[in-house]
PDB file of C-alpha atoms in Angstrom:
ATOM      1  CA  MET Q 230      78.500 -36.000  -7.599  1.00 45.00           C
ATOM      2  CA  ALA Q 231      75.906 -37.221  -5.135  1.00 44.00           C
ATOM      3  CA  ASP Q 232      76.685 -33.814  -2.685  1.00 52.00           C
ATOM      4  CA  LYS Q 233      76.308 -31.758  -5.563  1.00 48.00           C
ATOM      5  CA  ALA Q 234      72.890 -33.337  -6.870  1.00 47.00           C
ATOM      6  CA  GLY Q 235      71.905 -33.108  -3.179  1.00 49.00           C
ATOM      7  CA  GLN Q 236      72.602 -29.698  -2.899  1.00 51.00           C
ATOM      8  CA  ASN Q 237      71.088 -28.645  -6.505  1.00 50.00           C
ATOM      9  CA  LYS Q 238      67.486 -30.636  -4.648  1.00 46.00           C
ATOM     10  CA  THR Q 239      68.126 -27.718  -2.106  1.00 47.00           C
ATOM     11  CA  ASP Q 240      69.009 -24.674  -4.503  1.00 48.00           C
ATOM     12  CA  ARG Q 241      65.748 -25.512  -6.478  1.00 48.00           C
ATOM     13  CA  GLY Q 242      63.484 -26.271  -2.715  1.00 47.00           C
ATOM     14  CA  GLN Q 243      64.455 -22.770  -1.870  1.00 47.00           C
ATOM     15  CA  SER Q 244      64.049 -21.007  -4.781  1.00 45.00           C
ATOM     16  CA  GLN Q 245      60.005 -22.262  -4.741  1.00 49.00           C
ATOM     17  CA  ALA Q 246      59.507 -21.163  -1.333  1.00 48.00           C
ATOM     18  CA  PRO Q 247      58.062 -17.938  -0.468  1.00 51.00           C
ATOM     19  CA  LYS Q 248      60.241 -14.402   0.273  1.00 52.00           C
ATOM     20  CA  GLY Q 249      61.263 -14.227   3.966  1.00 51.00           C
ATOM     21  CA  GLY Q 250      60.522 -18.289   4.472  1.00 52.00           C
ATOM     22  CA  SER Q 251      57.458 -17.765   5.144  1.00 59.00           C
ATOM     23  CA  VAL Q 252      53.933 -20.336   3.790  1.00 57.00           C
ATOM     24  CA  LEU Q 253      51.656 -18.917   1.682  1.00 66.00           C
ATOM     25  CA  PRO Q 254      48.547 -18.584   4.239  1.00 67.00           C
ATOM     26  CA  TRP Q 255      46.060 -20.583   1.644  1.00 67.00           C
ATOM     27  CA  ARG Q 256      48.771 -23.313   1.982  1.00 73.00           C
ATOM     28  CA  SER Q 257      48.985 -23.903   5.659  1.00 75.00           C
ATOM     29  CA  LEU Q 258      47.148 -26.957   7.050  1.00 72.00           C
ATOM     30  CA  SER Q 259      45.524 -24.084   9.637  1.00 75.00           C
ATOM     31  CA  PHE Q 260      44.277 -22.315   6.639  1.00 71.00           C
ATOM     32  CA  GLN Q 261      42.698 -25.418   4.681  1.00 74.00           C
ATOM     33  CA  LEU Q 262      41.085 -26.757   8.058  1.00 74.00           C
ATOM     34  CA  SER Q 263      39.914 -23.441   9.288  1.00 79.00           C
ATOM     35  CA  PHE Q 264      38.673 -21.993   5.873  1.00 77.00           C
ATOM     36  CA  PRO Q 265      35.611 -24.573   5.071  1.00 81.00           C
ATOM     37  CA  VAL Q 266      34.557 -24.818   8.730  1.00 81.00           C
ATOM     38  CA  GLY Q 267      34.166 -20.642   8.778  1.00 77.00           C
ATOM     39  CA  LEU Q 268      32.568 -20.624   5.495  1.00 80.00           C
ATOM     40  CA  ILE Q 269      30.049 -23.290   6.938  1.00 84.00           C
ATOM     41  CA  ILE Q 270      29.272 -21.381  10.047  1.00 80.00           C
ATOM     42  CA  PHE Q 271      28.974 -18.338   7.895  1.00 75.00           C
ATOM     43  CA  LEU Q 272      26.608 -19.403   5.086  1.00 81.00           C
ATOM     44  CA  ALA Q 273      24.478 -21.201   8.310  1.00 83.00           C
ATOM     45  CA  ILE Q 274      24.040 -17.903   9.964  1.00 76.00           C
ATOM     46  CA  ALA Q 275      23.026 -15.974   6.930  1.00 75.00           C
ATOM     47  CA  LEU Q 276      20.734 -18.683   6.201  1.00 82.00           C
ATOM     48  CA  GLY Q 277      19.504 -18.524   9.408  1.00 80.00           C
ATOM     49  CA  ALA Q 278      19.186 -14.664   9.421  1.00 75.00           C
ATOM     50  CA  TYR Q 279      17.163 -14.924   5.615  1.00 78.00           C
ATOM     51  CA  LEU Q 280      14.773 -17.269   7.459  1.00 83.00           C
ATOM     52  CA  ASN Q 281      14.249 -15.482  10.392  1.00 79.00           C
ATOM     53  CA  ILE Q 282      13.569 -11.965   8.371  1.00 76.00           C
ATOM     54  CA  GLN Q 283      11.093 -13.976   6.129  1.00 81.00           C
ATOM     55  CA  SER Q 284       9.400 -15.390   8.983  1.00 83.00           C
ATOM     56  CA  GLN Q 285       8.844 -12.037  10.815  1.00 78.00           C
ATOM     57  CA  LYS Q 286       7.978 -11.190   7.542  1.00 79.00           C
ATOM     58  CA  GLN Q 287       4.899 -13.095   7.053  1.00 83.00           C
ATOM     59  CA  ARG Q 288       3.417 -13.314  10.411  1.00 84.00           C
ATOM     60  CA  LEU Q 289       3.255 -10.015  10.406  1.00 81.00           C
ATOM     61  CA  THR Q 290       1.585  -9.377   7.012  1.00 82.00           C
ATOM     62  CA  GLN Q 291      -0.783 -12.447   7.937  1.00 85.00           C
ATOM     63  CA  ARG Q 292      -1.499 -10.416  10.705  1.00 85.00           C
ATOM     64  CA  VAL Q 293      -2.840  -7.468   9.286  1.00 84.00           C
ATOM     65  CA  LYS Q 294      -4.685  -9.432   6.386  1.00 85.00           C
ATOM     66  CA  ASP Q 295      -6.646 -10.903   9.736  1.00 87.00           C
ATOM     67  CA  GLU Q 296      -7.169  -7.655  10.497  1.00 85.00           C
ATOM     68  CA  GLY Q 297      -8.005  -5.900   7.333  1.00 84.00           C
ATOM     69  CA  ALA Q 298     -10.705  -8.769   7.052  1.00 85.00           C
ATOM     70  CA  GLY Q 299     -11.920  -8.027  10.225  1.00 86.00           C
ATOM     71  CA  PHE Q 300     -12.467  -4.626   9.664  1.00 86.00           C
ATOM     72  CA  ALA Q 301     -14.255  -4.861   5.919  1.00 86.00           C
ATOM     73  CA  GLU Q 302     -16.353  -7.252   8.283  1.00 85.00           C
ATOM     74  CA  THR Q 303     -17.214  -4.854  11.129  1.00 85.00           C
ATOM     75  CA  LEU Q 304     -18.062  -2.507   8.391  1.00 84.00           C
ATOM     76  CA  ARG Q 305     -20.402  -4.575   6.638  1.00 81.00           C
ATOM     77  CA  ARG Q 306     -22.520  -5.419  10.044  1.00 82.00           C
ATOM     78  CA  ALA Q 307     -22.599  -1.753  10.675  1.00 79.00           C
ATOM     79  CA  THR Q 308     -24.128  -0.589   7.942  1.00 77.00           C
ATOM     80  CA  PHE Q 309     -25.897  -3.862   7.328  1.00 75.00           C
ATOM     81  CA  ARG Q 310     -29.441  -2.176   8.552  1.00 73.00           C
ATOM     82  CA  THR Q 311     -29.103   0.639   6.885  1.00 74.00           C
ATOM     83  CA  MET Q 312     -28.337  -1.028   3.518  1.00 72.00           C
ATOM     84  CA  MET Q 313     -31.755  -2.874   3.999  1.00 68.00           C
ATOM     85  CA  ALA Q 314     -33.613   0.547   5.088  1.00 70.00           C
ATOM     86  CA  ASP Q 315     -31.956   2.150   1.578  1.00 70.00           C
ATOM     87  CA  GLN Q 316     -30.379   4.617   3.804  1.00 75.00           C
ATOM     88  CA  ARG Q 317     -27.433   5.694   1.638  1.00 75.00           C
ATOM     89  CA  GLY Q 318     -27.442   9.233   3.788  1.00 79.00           C
ATOM     90  CA  HIS Q 319     -26.784   7.518   7.076  1.00 80.00           C
ATOM     91  CA  LEU Q 320     -25.150   4.787   5.122  1.00 78.00           C
ATOM     92  CA  TYR Q 321     -22.475   7.209   3.604  1.00 82.00           C
ATOM     93  CA  SER Q 322     -21.758   9.059   6.662  1.00 85.00           C
ATOM     94  CA  THR Q 323     -20.697   5.565   8.571  1.00 83.00           C
ATOM     95  CA  ILE Q 324     -18.295   4.586   6.157  1.00 82.00           C
ATOM     96  CA  GLN Q 325     -17.141   8.014   5.768  1.00 86.00           C
ATOM     97  CA  ASP Q 326     -16.355   8.041   9.620  1.00 87.00           C
ATOM     98  CA  MET Q 327     -14.546   4.641   9.717  1.00 84.00           C
ATOM     99  CA  ALA Q 328     -12.674   5.482   6.439  1.00 86.00           C
ATOM    100  CA  ASP Q 329     -11.282   8.473   8.591  1.00 88.00           C
ATOM    101  CA  GLN Q 330     -10.059   6.070  11.739  1.00 86.00           C
ATOM    102  CA  PRO Q 331      -5.289   6.250  10.838  1.00 88.00           C
ATOM    103  CA  GLY Q 332      -3.747   3.264   8.683  1.00 87.00           C
ATOM    104  CA  ILE Q 333      -7.302   3.172   6.454  1.00 89.00           C
ATOM    105  CA  SER Q 334      -6.581   4.645   2.718  1.00 88.00           C
ATOM    106  CA  ARG Q 335      -9.674   4.191   1.060  1.00 90.00           C
ATOM    107  CA  VAL Q 336     -13.065   2.356   1.398  1.00 90.00           C
ATOM    108  CA  ARG Q 337     -15.260   2.257  -1.002  1.00 89.00           C
ATOM    109  CA  ILE Q 338     -18.392   0.161  -2.712  1.00 88.00           C
ATOM    110  CA  ILE Q 339     -18.939  -1.270  -6.201  1.00 86.00           C
ATOM    111  CA  ASN Q 340     -22.141  -2.848  -7.483  1.00 84.00           C
ATOM    112  CA  ALA Q 341     -22.051  -6.026  -8.989  1.00 79.00           C
ATOM    113  CA  GLU Q 342     -21.728  -3.724 -12.936  1.00 80.00           C
ATOM    114  CA  GLY Q 343     -18.737  -2.657 -11.865  1.00 82.00           C
ATOM    115  CA  ARG Q 344     -19.744   1.099 -11.087  1.00 87.00           C
ATOM    116  CA  ILE Q 345     -17.860   2.494  -7.454  1.00 88.00           C
ATOM    117  CA  ILE Q 346     -21.652   4.009  -5.923  1.00 86.00           C
ATOM    118  CA  PHE Q 347     -19.451   5.309  -2.212  1.00 87.00           C
ATOM    119  CA  SER Q 348     -16.023   5.996  -2.343  1.00 89.00           C
ATOM    120  CA  SER Q 349     -14.192   7.779   0.418  1.00 88.00           C
ATOM    121  CA  ASN Q 350     -12.410   9.634  -2.449  1.00 87.00           C
ATOM    122  CA  LEU Q 351     -15.569  11.634  -3.533  1.00 85.00           C
ATOM    123  CA  LYS Q 352     -13.965  11.869  -6.776  1.00 88.00           C
ATOM    124  CA  GLU Q 353     -13.537   8.445  -7.822  1.00 88.00           C
ATOM    125  CA  GLN Q 354     -17.488   8.021  -6.891  1.00 85.00           C
ATOM    126  CA  GLY Q 355     -19.715   7.411 -10.029  1.00 86.00           C
ATOM    127  CA  ARG Q 356     -16.850   6.060 -11.841  1.00 88.00           C
ATOM    128  CA  GLU Q 357     -16.456   2.211 -14.124  1.00 85.00           C
ATOM    129  CA  VAL Q 358     -13.491   0.418 -12.685  1.00 80.00           C
ATOM    130  CA  ASP Q 359     -11.478  -2.461 -14.673  1.00 73.00           C
ATOM    131  CA  LYS Q 360     -12.783  -5.976 -13.694  1.00 64.00           C
ATOM    132  CA  LYS Q 361      -8.415  -6.438 -14.286  1.00 64.00           C
ATOM    133  CA  ALA Q 362      -7.971  -4.025 -11.349  1.00 63.00           C
ATOM    134  CA  GLU Q 363      -7.065  -5.271  -7.984  1.00 57.00           C
ATOM    135  CA  ALA Q 364     -10.189  -4.937  -6.539  1.00 54.00           C
ATOM    136  CA  CYS Q 365     -12.430  -7.551  -9.186  1.00 60.00           C
ATOM    137  CA  TYR Q 366      -9.132  -9.730 -10.279  1.00 55.00           C
ATOM    138  CA  GLY Q 367     -10.602 -12.339  -7.873  1.00 57.00           C
ATOM    139  CA  CYS Q 368     -13.437 -12.520  -9.288  1.00 59.00           C
ATOM    140  CA  HIS Q 369     -13.091 -11.849 -12.788  1.00 57.00           C
ATOM    141  CA  ALA Q 370     -10.170 -13.376 -13.298  1.00 55.00           C
ATOM    142  CA  GLN Q 371     -11.880 -16.237 -14.616  1.00 53.00           C
ATOM    143  CA  ASP Q 372     -14.758 -16.790 -18.067  1.00 51.00           C
ATOM    144  CA  HIS Q 373     -16.968 -15.795 -15.730  1.00 49.00           C
ATOM    145  CA  PRO Q 374     -17.599 -14.412 -11.856  1.00 52.00           C
ATOM    146  CA  LEU Q 375     -17.352 -16.119  -9.304  1.00 49.00           C
ATOM    147  CA  ALA Q 376     -20.323 -16.829  -7.330  1.00 53.00           C
ATOM    148  CA  LYS Q 377     -18.432 -17.445  -3.629  1.00 60.00           C
ATOM    149  CA  LEU Q 378     -14.812 -15.600  -3.548  1.00 62.00           C
ATOM    150  CA  PRO Q 379     -12.391 -17.737  -1.353  1.00 65.00           C
ATOM    151  CA  MET Q 380     -10.986 -16.288   1.689  1.00 66.00           C
ATOM    152  CA  LYS Q 381      -6.956 -16.601   0.239  1.00 68.00           C
ATOM    153  CA  ASN Q 382      -8.575 -14.281  -2.917  1.00 71.00           C
ATOM    154  CA  ARG Q 383      -9.985 -12.090  -0.761  1.00 77.00           C
ATOM    155  CA  SER Q 384      -6.886 -10.005   0.101  1.00 82.00           C
ATOM    156  CA  ARG Q 385      -3.750  -8.323  -1.961  1.00 84.00           C
ATOM    157  CA  ILE Q 386      -0.622  -6.194  -1.625  1.00 85.00           C
ATOM    158  CA  PHE Q 387      -0.468  -3.142  -4.547  1.00 85.00           C
ATOM    159  CA  ARG Q 388       1.736  -0.191  -4.260  1.00 86.00           C
ATOM    160  CA  ALA Q 389      -0.374   3.553  -4.936  1.00 83.00           C
ATOM    161  CA  SER Q 390       0.783   5.412  -7.189  1.00 80.00           C
ATOM    162  CA  GLY Q 391       2.911   7.233  -4.614  1.00 80.00           C
ATOM    163  CA  GLY Q 392       5.157   4.243  -4.459  1.00 82.00           C
ATOM    164  CA  GLN Q 393       3.322   3.233  -1.135  1.00 86.00           C
ATOM    165  CA  ARG Q 394       2.820  -0.758  -0.224  1.00 90.00           C
ATOM    166  CA  ILE Q 395      -1.456  -0.614   0.190  1.00 90.00           C
ATOM    167  CA  LEU Q 396      -2.990  -3.988   1.521  1.00 89.00           C
ATOM    168  CA  GLY Q 397      -6.873  -4.413  -0.517  1.00 88.00           C
ATOM    169  CA  THR Q 398      -9.335  -6.695   1.519  1.00 88.00           C
ATOM    170  CA  ILE Q 399     -12.745  -7.040  -0.298  1.00 85.00           C
ATOM    171  CA  LEU Q 400     -15.652  -8.684   1.105  1.00 85.00           C
ATOM    172  CA  PRO Q 401     -18.601  -9.150  -0.868  1.00 83.00           C
ATOM    173  CA  ILE Q 402     -21.556  -8.665  -0.800  1.00 81.00           C
ATOM    174  CA  TYR Q 403     -23.630 -11.616  -1.394  1.00 78.00           C
ATOM    175  CA  ASN Q 404     -27.723 -11.334  -2.307  1.00 76.00           C
ATOM    176  CA  GLN Q 405     -29.694 -12.358   1.184  1.00 69.00           C
ATOM    177  CA  PRO Q 406     -33.899 -13.197   1.299  1.00 65.00           C
ATOM    178  CA  THR Q 407     -34.258 -10.136   2.364  1.00 61.00           C
ATOM    179  CA  CYS Q 408     -32.241  -8.526  -0.416  1.00 58.00           C
ATOM    180  CA  SER Q 409     -35.032 -10.222  -2.875  1.00 51.00           C
ATOM    181  CA  GLY Q 410     -38.420 -10.325  -1.109  1.00 52.00           C
ATOM    182  CA  PRO Q 411     -40.450  -7.857   0.879  1.00 55.00           C
ATOM    183  CA  PRO Q 412     -40.120  -5.503   1.612  1.00 53.00           C
ATOM    184  CA  CYS Q 413     -37.041  -4.275  -0.111  1.00 52.00           C
ATOM    185  CA  HIS Q 414     -37.476  -6.290  -3.586  1.00 47.00           C
ATOM    186  CA  ALA Q 415     -34.312  -4.117  -4.511  1.00 59.00           C
ATOM    187  CA  HIS Q 416     -32.665  -7.278  -6.660  1.00 60.00           C
ATOM    188  CA  PRO Q 417     -33.897 -10.781  -7.676  1.00 62.00           C
ATOM    189  CA  LYS Q 418     -33.249 -13.396  -6.398  1.00 65.00           C
ATOM    190  CA  GLU Q 419     -30.743 -15.586  -9.489  1.00 67.00           C
ATOM    191  CA  GLN Q 420     -28.969 -12.809  -8.500  1.00 69.00           C
ATOM    192  CA  LYS Q 421     -25.864 -14.039  -6.462  1.00 74.00           C
ATOM    193  CA  VAL Q 422     -23.569 -11.553  -5.873  1.00 76.00           C
ATOM    194  CA  LEU Q 423     -24.548  -7.428  -5.234  1.00 79.00           C
ATOM    195  CA  GLY Q 424     -21.553  -5.738  -5.917  1.00 81.00           C
ATOM    196  CA  VAL Q 425     -18.203  -5.631  -3.167  1.00 84.00           C
ATOM    197  CA  LEU Q 426     -17.082  -3.497  -0.294  1.00 87.00           C
ATOM    198  CA  ASP Q 427     -13.374  -3.036  -0.832  1.00 89.00           C
ATOM    199  CA  VAL Q 428     -11.138  -1.770   2.245  1.00 90.00           C
ATOM    200  CA  ASP Q 429      -7.858  -0.501   1.467  1.00 91.00           C
ATOM    201  CA  MET Q 430      -5.552   0.157   4.415  1.00 90.00           C
ATOM    202  CA  SER Q 431      -1.992   1.288   4.577  1.00 90.00           C
ATOM    203  CA  LEU Q 432       1.118  -1.060   5.340  1.00 89.00           C
ATOM    204  CA  ALA Q 433       2.986   2.007   6.003  1.00 88.00           C
ATOM    205  CA  GLY Q 434       3.005   0.671   9.556  1.00 86.00           C
ATOM    206  CA  LEU Q 435       3.631  -2.698   8.927  1.00 82.00           C
ATOM    207  CA  ASP Q 436       7.139  -1.617   6.511  1.00 85.00           C
ATOM    208  CA  ALA Q 437       8.317   0.150   9.246  1.00 85.00           C
ATOM    209  CA  GLN Q 438       7.864  -2.458  11.627  1.00 82.00           C
ATOM    210  CA  ALA Q 439       9.650  -4.873   9.796  1.00 81.00           C
ATOM    211  CA  LYS Q 440      12.869  -2.864   9.149  1.00 82.00           C
ATOM    212  CA  SER Q 441      13.271  -2.166  12.200  1.00 83.00           C
ATOM    213  CA  GLY Q 442      13.009  -6.242  13.114  1.00 80.00           C
ATOM    214  CA  VAL Q 443      15.583  -6.210   9.926  1.00 80.00           C
ATOM    215  CA  LEU Q 444      17.980  -3.746  11.508  1.00 83.00           C
ATOM    216  CA  GLU Q 445      17.929  -4.850  15.055  1.00 83.00           C
ATOM    217  CA  LEU Q 446      18.662  -8.502  13.471  1.00 80.00           C
ATOM    218  CA  ILE Q 447      22.173  -6.702  11.666  1.00 82.00           C
ATOM    219  CA  GLU Q 448      22.609  -5.319  14.975  1.00 84.00           C
ATOM    220  CA  ARG Q 449      22.774  -8.276  16.585  1.00 82.00           C
ATOM    221  CA  LEU Q 450      24.820 -10.192  13.649  1.00 79.00           C
ATOM    222  CA  ILE Q 451      27.893  -7.550  13.937  1.00 82.00           C
ATOM    223  CA  GLN Q 452      27.897  -7.563  17.871  1.00 83.00           C
ATOM    224  CA  ARG Q 453      28.945 -11.351  17.144  1.00 79.00           C
ATOM    225  CA  GLY Q 454      31.337 -10.647  15.499  1.00 79.00           C
ATOM    226  CA  VAL Q 455      29.699 -11.619  11.879  1.00 77.00           C
ATOM    227  CA  GLY Q 456      31.438  -9.242   8.819  1.00 78.00           C
ATOM    228  CA  VAL Q 457      27.672  -7.415   7.518  1.00 81.00           C
ATOM    229  CA  VAL Q 458      27.830  -5.757   3.973  1.00 82.00           C
ATOM    230  CA  LEU Q 459      24.811  -3.536   4.014  1.00 83.00           C
ATOM    231  CA  VAL Q 460      23.405  -1.243   0.891  1.00 84.00           C
ATOM    232  CA  THR Q 461      20.357   0.525   1.694  1.00 83.00           C
ATOM    233  CA  HIS Q 462      19.182   3.773  -0.346  1.00 82.00           C
ATOM    234  CA  HIS Q 463      18.663   5.287   3.246  1.00 80.00           C
ATOM    235  CA  ALA Q 464      20.984   6.600   5.614  1.00 78.00           C
ATOM    236  CA  GLY Q 465      18.965   6.082   8.516  1.00 77.00           C
ATOM    237  CA  ASP Q 466      19.097   3.082   8.063  1.00 77.00           C
ATOM    238  CA  LEU Q 467      22.071   2.329   9.025  1.00 79.00           C
ATOM    239  CA  PRO Q 468      22.657   0.042  12.438  1.00 80.00           C
ATOM    240  CA  PRO Q 469      25.240   2.177  15.364  1.00 80.00           C
ATOM    241  CA  SER Q 470      27.801  -0.904  15.243  1.00 82.00           C
ATOM    242  CA  LEU Q 471      28.765  -0.469  11.700  1.00 82.00           C
ATOM    243  CA  THR Q 472      31.847   0.243  11.464  1.00 85.00           C
ATOM    244  CA  HIS Q 473      32.672   1.834   7.879  1.00 87.00           C
ATOM    245  CA  VAL Q 474      30.229   3.229   5.229  1.00 89.00           C
ATOM    246  CA  ALA Q 475      30.850   4.012   1.217  1.00 89.00           C
ATOM    247  CA  GLU Q 476      28.522   6.149  -0.739  1.00 89.00           C
ATOM    248  CA  LEU Q 477      27.785   5.654  -4.407  1.00 88.00           C
ATOM    249  CA  GLU Q 478      26.374   9.046  -6.281  1.00 87.00           C
ATOM    250  CA  GLY Q 479      25.488   8.583  -9.849  1.00 86.00           C
ATOM    251  CA  GLY Q 480      27.703   5.312 -10.193  1.00 85.00           C
ATOM    252  CA  ARG Q 481      30.882   7.379  -8.914  1.00 90.00           C
ATOM    253  CA  LEU Q 482      32.136   6.692  -5.444  1.00 90.00           C
ATOM    254  CA  VAL Q 483      31.901  10.094  -3.753  1.00 88.00           C
ATOM    255  CA  PHE Q 484      32.885   8.827   0.182  1.00 89.00           C
ATOM    256  CA  LYS Q 485      34.620   6.026   1.839  1.00 89.00           C
ATOM    257  CA  GLY Q 486      35.718   5.814   5.123  1.00 88.00           C
ATOM    258  CA  ALA Q 487      35.170   5.274   8.946  1.00 87.00           C
ATOM    259  CA  ARG Q 488      31.122   5.905  10.430  1.00 83.00           C
ATOM    260  CA  GLN Q 489      31.892   8.674  12.854  1.00 82.00           C
ATOM    261  CA  ASP Q 490      33.136  10.791   9.630  1.00 84.00           C
ATOM    262  CA  TYR Q 491      30.536  10.004   7.580  1.00 82.00           C
ATOM    263  CA  SER Q 492      27.698  10.973  10.048  1.00 66.00           C
ATOM    264  CA  LYS Q 493      29.814  14.412  10.408  1.00 50.00           C
ATOM    265  CA  SER Q 494      29.512  14.991   6.515  1.00 48.00           C
ATOM    266  CA  PHE Q 495      25.911  15.355   7.030  1.00 46.00           C
TER     267      PHE Q 495
END
């Protein structure tokens, strides 16, 4: 009886074992020890890569903001004397020349009433702007316009009608004794802000630089043996080390295969 019971127990144990006599991978001791460690390493690399990308974007954006503020201040200083002498023709030609520089999308002067008295885009000259627009919101977000605009509120990033990202910098034009006193007398002494200088700079160069940095980071991760899944709308963004590609079009899988075969199909 004892031999028979032992035989039955052995048969049950054999029936519970996987076919072929091998142990399931996820039940092995080596898998149970290595999987948590590998997962932690993967998450640490992914988190480090994400923080690195965000840090690069913040540094680049801050650098461009500083450049925008510096350009606006240079423009204000360059046109100060012509404003005081009311030489509008010379003033506008100077601003137009600076607005024609690469990377500058638009330069405007908006008076305290919200009217565009000059713009490098002549079609909008003379129009009134919405007080809730990007250029006005920093001062007019409150019930009463701010007499002093903090530096951190002088820059904003928005998208143009074509989808391109734009960095806008506004520089308030404050009333000064030379504006309210002789020989100008053009503005009352009680008026604190005469208007704003609004400078828009294209962020196309910044975005291209940031994307290049991200792709370089992805390339380094792939070369280190890290598995990467990259989702993009642009085939040109695929790093050279990617081995396989899948393309979706209208929710349907239209290509799946090796990278070299995908490159040949274009």
